[in-house]
């Protein structure tokens, strides 16, 4: 959009290293580092009756992913805060609550996130979408690509491939310019 690159394929330099990126159907897509630390079941944290599954994935940062029966009434702040600080998690964790979409959202998953550091609910979480997609596929509840509708109402799509026991995720979603400015030397 800014005319800074001329190719659909590019690399973006980040603190974590070079990230491969591209435009797909007019939306940016980035490749995440491989994810090798996943657990389909979490020992030490009791599931509530309304929670159909609970797993763990480290997609850059640690995430607990919970399939909840009713995302509209889930206690993101209360339950999320308790799990985020659970003693069984050496680094704490973001907590992602997911449920299957209904009506026009059938085939998609809805996601709400309690994010550590923010210590509250956020409107979206890219690493949470990746962790959620991996566990949904591991549980046999979804197939790649996995589409997740975030609390903001926007969707994220996660494509997954596996190789040698590792997950290789790519994340695609909207990107909007929210600010522009100029820097100059005095």
Tab-separated table of C-alpha atoms in Angstrom:
chain	number	residue	atom	x	y	z
A	1	UNK	CA	0.000	0.000	0.000
A	2	UNK	CA	2.893	2.368	0.733
A	3	UNK	CA	4.851	1.259	-2.326
A	4	UNK	CA	7.839	0.222	-0.206
A	5	UNK	CA	8.111	-3.267	-1.736
A	6	UNK	CA	7.542	-4.409	-5.281
A	7	UNK	CA	7.194	-8.156	-4.750
A	8	UNK	CA	4.422	-10.261	-3.304
A	9	UNK	CA	7.129	-12.176	-1.371
A	10	UNK	CA	9.240	-10.314	1.168
A	11	UNK	CA	11.135	-10.693	4.425
A	12	UNK	CA	10.526	-8.545	7.468
A	13	UNK	CA	13.359	-8.078	9.963
A	14	UNK	CA	12.150	-8.455	13.557
A	15	UNK	CA	13.789	-8.910	16.962
A	16	UNK	CA	13.113	-12.638	16.472
A	17	UNK	CA	14.919	-12.665	13.101
A	18	UNK	CA	13.770	-12.562	9.486
A	19	UNK	CA	10.106	-13.408	8.936
A	20	UNK	CA	8.884	-14.517	5.517
A	21	UNK	CA	5.792	-12.607	4.401
A	22	UNK	CA	3.591	-12.318	1.346
A	23	UNK	CA	0.262	-10.979	0.145
A	24	UNK	CA	-2.447	-13.627	-0.368
A	25	UNK	CA	-5.813	-12.528	-1.749
A	26	UNK	CA	-5.020	-8.942	-0.760
A	27	UNK	CA	-4.222	-9.809	2.857
A	28	UNK	CA	-0.766	-10.109	4.427
A	29	UNK	CA	0.426	-13.520	5.555
A	30	UNK	CA	3.488	-14.241	7.704
A	31	UNK	CA	5.295	-17.464	8.531
A	32	UNK	CA	5.848	-18.205	12.204
A	33	UNK	CA	8.786	-20.086	13.659
A	34	UNK	CA	8.179	-23.791	14.078
A	35	UNK	CA	6.112	-24.860	17.077
A	36	UNK	CA	7.387	-27.986	18.795
A	37	UNK	CA	6.063	-27.669	22.345
A	38	UNK	CA	2.417	-28.744	22.476
A	39	UNK	CA	0.343	-30.775	24.907
A	40	UNK	CA	-3.161	-31.937	23.957
A	41	UNK	CA	-4.004	-32.254	27.672
A	42	UNK	CA	-2.869	-30.023	30.536
A	43	UNK	CA	-2.016	-31.718	33.822
A	44	UNK	CA	-2.429	-29.717	36.990
A	45	UNK	CA	-5.230	-27.361	35.899
A	46	UNK	CA	-8.726	-28.664	36.494
A	47	UNK	CA	-11.204	-28.252	33.643
A	48	UNK	CA	-14.637	-26.843	34.383
A	49	UNK	CA	-17.694	-28.854	33.258
A	50	UNK	CA	-18.324	-26.311	30.472
A	51	UNK	CA	-14.780	-26.799	29.105
A	52	UNK	CA	-14.607	-29.586	26.507
A	53	UNK	CA	-10.805	-29.562	26.102
A	54	UNK	CA	-7.713	-27.804	27.471
A	55	UNK	CA	-4.258	-27.901	25.924
A	56	UNK	CA	-0.952	-26.046	25.791
A	57	UNK	CA	1.164	-24.709	22.922
A	58	UNK	CA	4.210	-22.444	22.912
A	59	UNK	CA	3.819	-20.375	19.733
A	60	UNK	CA	6.546	-17.885	20.534
A	61	UNK	CA	4.897	-17.381	23.925
A	62	UNK	CA	3.026	-19.925	26.080
A	63	UNK	CA	-0.711	-20.386	25.541
A	64	UNK	CA	-3.411	-22.415	27.239
A	65	UNK	CA	-6.248	-23.110	24.798
A	66	UNK	CA	-9.683	-24.047	26.115
A	67	UNK	CA	-12.696	-25.197	24.103
A	68	UNK	CA	-15.616	-23.600	25.960
A	69	UNK	CA	-19.297	-24.348	25.368
A	70	UNK	CA	-20.401	-20.687	25.407
A	71	UNK	CA	-17.913	-17.995	24.448
A	72	UNK	CA	-20.432	-15.233	25.143
A	73	UNK	CA	-20.637	-16.082	28.861
A	74	UNK	CA	-17.090	-17.326	29.512
A	75	UNK	CA	-15.373	-15.494	32.400
A	76	UNK	CA	-12.347	-14.351	30.399
A	77	UNK	CA	-11.043	-12.073	33.160
A	78	UNK	CA	-11.665	-14.303	36.179
A	79	UNK	CA	-10.865	-17.714	34.709
A	80	UNK	CA	-8.144	-16.317	32.446
A	81	UNK	CA	-6.368	-14.583	35.329
A	82	UNK	CA	-6.402	-17.721	37.495
A	83	UNK	CA	-5.031	-19.953	34.752
A	84	UNK	CA	-2.494	-17.347	33.567
A	85	UNK	CA	-0.877	-17.459	37.018
A	86	UNK	CA	-1.263	-21.184	37.709
A	87	UNK	CA	1.795	-22.610	39.487
A	88	UNK	CA	2.029	-25.469	36.982
A	89	UNK	CA	3.000	-22.960	34.245
A	90	UNK	CA	6.662	-21.982	34.626
A	91	UNK	CA	6.258	-18.810	32.520
A	92	UNK	CA	2.564	-18.145	33.030
A	93	UNK	CA	0.514	-18.181	29.837
A	94	UNK	CA	-1.942	-16.346	27.674
A	95	UNK	CA	-5.326	-18.058	27.853
A	96	UNK	CA	-7.389	-18.514	24.690
A	97	UNK	CA	-11.031	-19.556	24.888
A	98	UNK	CA	-12.455	-20.958	21.640
A	99	UNK	CA	-15.825	-22.257	20.502
A	100	UNK	CA	-17.230	-23.295	17.143
A	101	UNK	CA	-19.042	-20.580	15.214
A	102	UNK	CA	-22.784	-20.771	14.576
A	103	UNK	CA	-25.114	-19.315	11.962
A	104	UNK	CA	-23.115	-17.436	9.324
A	105	UNK	CA	-19.910	-18.365	11.200
A	106	UNK	CA	-20.322	-22.156	10.823
A	107	UNK	CA	-16.954	-23.650	9.884
A	108	UNK	CA	-15.102	-20.939	11.777
A	109	UNK	CA	-14.003	-20.785	15.369
A	110	UNK	CA	-14.568	-17.859	17.705
A	111	UNK	CA	-11.733	-16.842	20.038
A	112	UNK	CA	-11.365	-14.662	23.120
A	113	UNK	CA	-7.986	-14.057	24.767
A	114	UNK	CA	-6.735	-13.198	28.249
A	115	UNK	CA	-3.237	-11.852	27.628
A	116	UNK	CA	-0.436	-11.857	30.183
A	117	UNK	CA	1.303	-8.496	30.463
A	118	UNK	CA	-1.928	-6.765	29.504
A	119	UNK	CA	-3.594	-8.685	32.350
A	120	UNK	CA	-6.926	-8.464	30.634
A	121	UNK	CA	-8.843	-9.358	27.498
A	122	UNK	CA	-7.417	-8.231	24.166
A	123	UNK	CA	-9.273	-7.870	20.876
A	124	UNK	CA	-6.970	-10.280	19.013
A	125	UNK	CA	-3.822	-12.331	19.464
A	126	UNK	CA	-1.841	-13.706	16.529
A	127	UNK	CA	0.201	-16.176	18.559
A	128	UNK	CA	-3.017	-17.223	20.304
A	129	UNK	CA	-4.653	-17.883	16.943
A	130	UNK	CA	-1.671	-20.045	15.954
A	131	UNK	CA	-1.729	-21.984	19.263
A	132	UNK	CA	-5.504	-22.424	19.044
A	133	UNK	CA	-5.356	-23.665	15.445
A	134	UNK	CA	-2.612	-26.192	16.240
A	135	UNK	CA	-4.526	-27.639	19.182
A	136	UNK	CA	-7.860	-27.680	17.327
A	137	UNK	CA	-6.177	-29.726	14.578
A	138	UNK	CA	-4.438	-31.984	17.147
A	139	UNK	CA	-7.799	-32.596	18.843
A	140	UNK	CA	-9.416	-33.450	15.485
A	141	UNK	CA	-11.875	-30.556	15.810
A	142	UNK	CA	-10.624	-28.595	12.775
A	143	UNK	CA	-8.511	-28.965	9.647
A	144	UNK	CA	-6.029	-26.568	8.128
A	145	UNK	CA	-6.600	-23.810	7.257
A	146	UNK	CA	-8.334	-22.822	10.510
A	147	UNK	CA	-10.345	-19.590	10.510
A	148	UNK	CA	-10.764	-17.816	13.854
A	149	UNK	CA	-13.012	-14.837	14.537
A	150	UNK	CA	-11.411	-12.608	17.173
A	151	UNK	CA	-13.149	-10.469	19.780
A	152	UNK	CA	-12.670	-7.489	17.422
A	153	UNK	CA	-14.920	-9.233	14.909
A	154	UNK	CA	-12.062	-9.644	12.432
A	155	UNK	CA	-10.885	-13.019	11.221
A	156	UNK	CA	-7.471	-14.620	11.234
A	157	UNK	CA	-6.622	-17.638	9.109
A	158	UNK	CA	-3.939	-20.106	10.171
A	159	UNK	CA	-2.435	-22.524	7.648
A	160	UNK	CA	-0.521	-25.421	9.153
A	161	UNK	CA	1.874	-28.036	7.918
A	162	UNK	CA	3.750	-30.596	9.969
A	163	UNK	CA	7.186	-32.016	9.427
A	164	UNK	CA	9.364	-34.069	11.738
A	165	UNK	CA	7.126	-33.541	14.769
A	166	UNK	CA	7.029	-29.748	14.356
A	167	UNK	CA	4.199	-27.469	13.281
A	168	UNK	CA	4.943	-24.787	10.675
A	169	UNK	CA	2.207	-22.143	10.878
A	170	UNK	CA	1.388	-19.215	8.602
A	171	UNK	CA	-0.976	-16.481	9.791
A	172	UNK	CA	-3.084	-14.285	7.515
A	173	UNK	CA	-5.326	-11.383	8.482
A	174	UNK	CA	-6.134	-7.762	7.836
A	175	UNK	CA	-3.525	-5.061	8.272
A	176	UNK	CA	-4.589	-1.445	8.338
A	177	UNK	CA	-2.544	1.722	8.497
A	178	UNK	CA	-3.624	3.422	11.721
A	179	UNK	CA	-1.032	6.184	11.776
A	180	UNK	CA	1.441	7.814	9.466
A	181	UNK	CA	4.045	10.471	10.149
A	182	UNK	CA	7.447	11.772	9.157
A	183	UNK	CA	10.741	11.844	11.017
A	184	UNK	CA	13.383	14.405	10.163
A	185	UNK	CA	16.727	15.410	11.530
A	186	UNK	CA	17.238	18.828	13.051
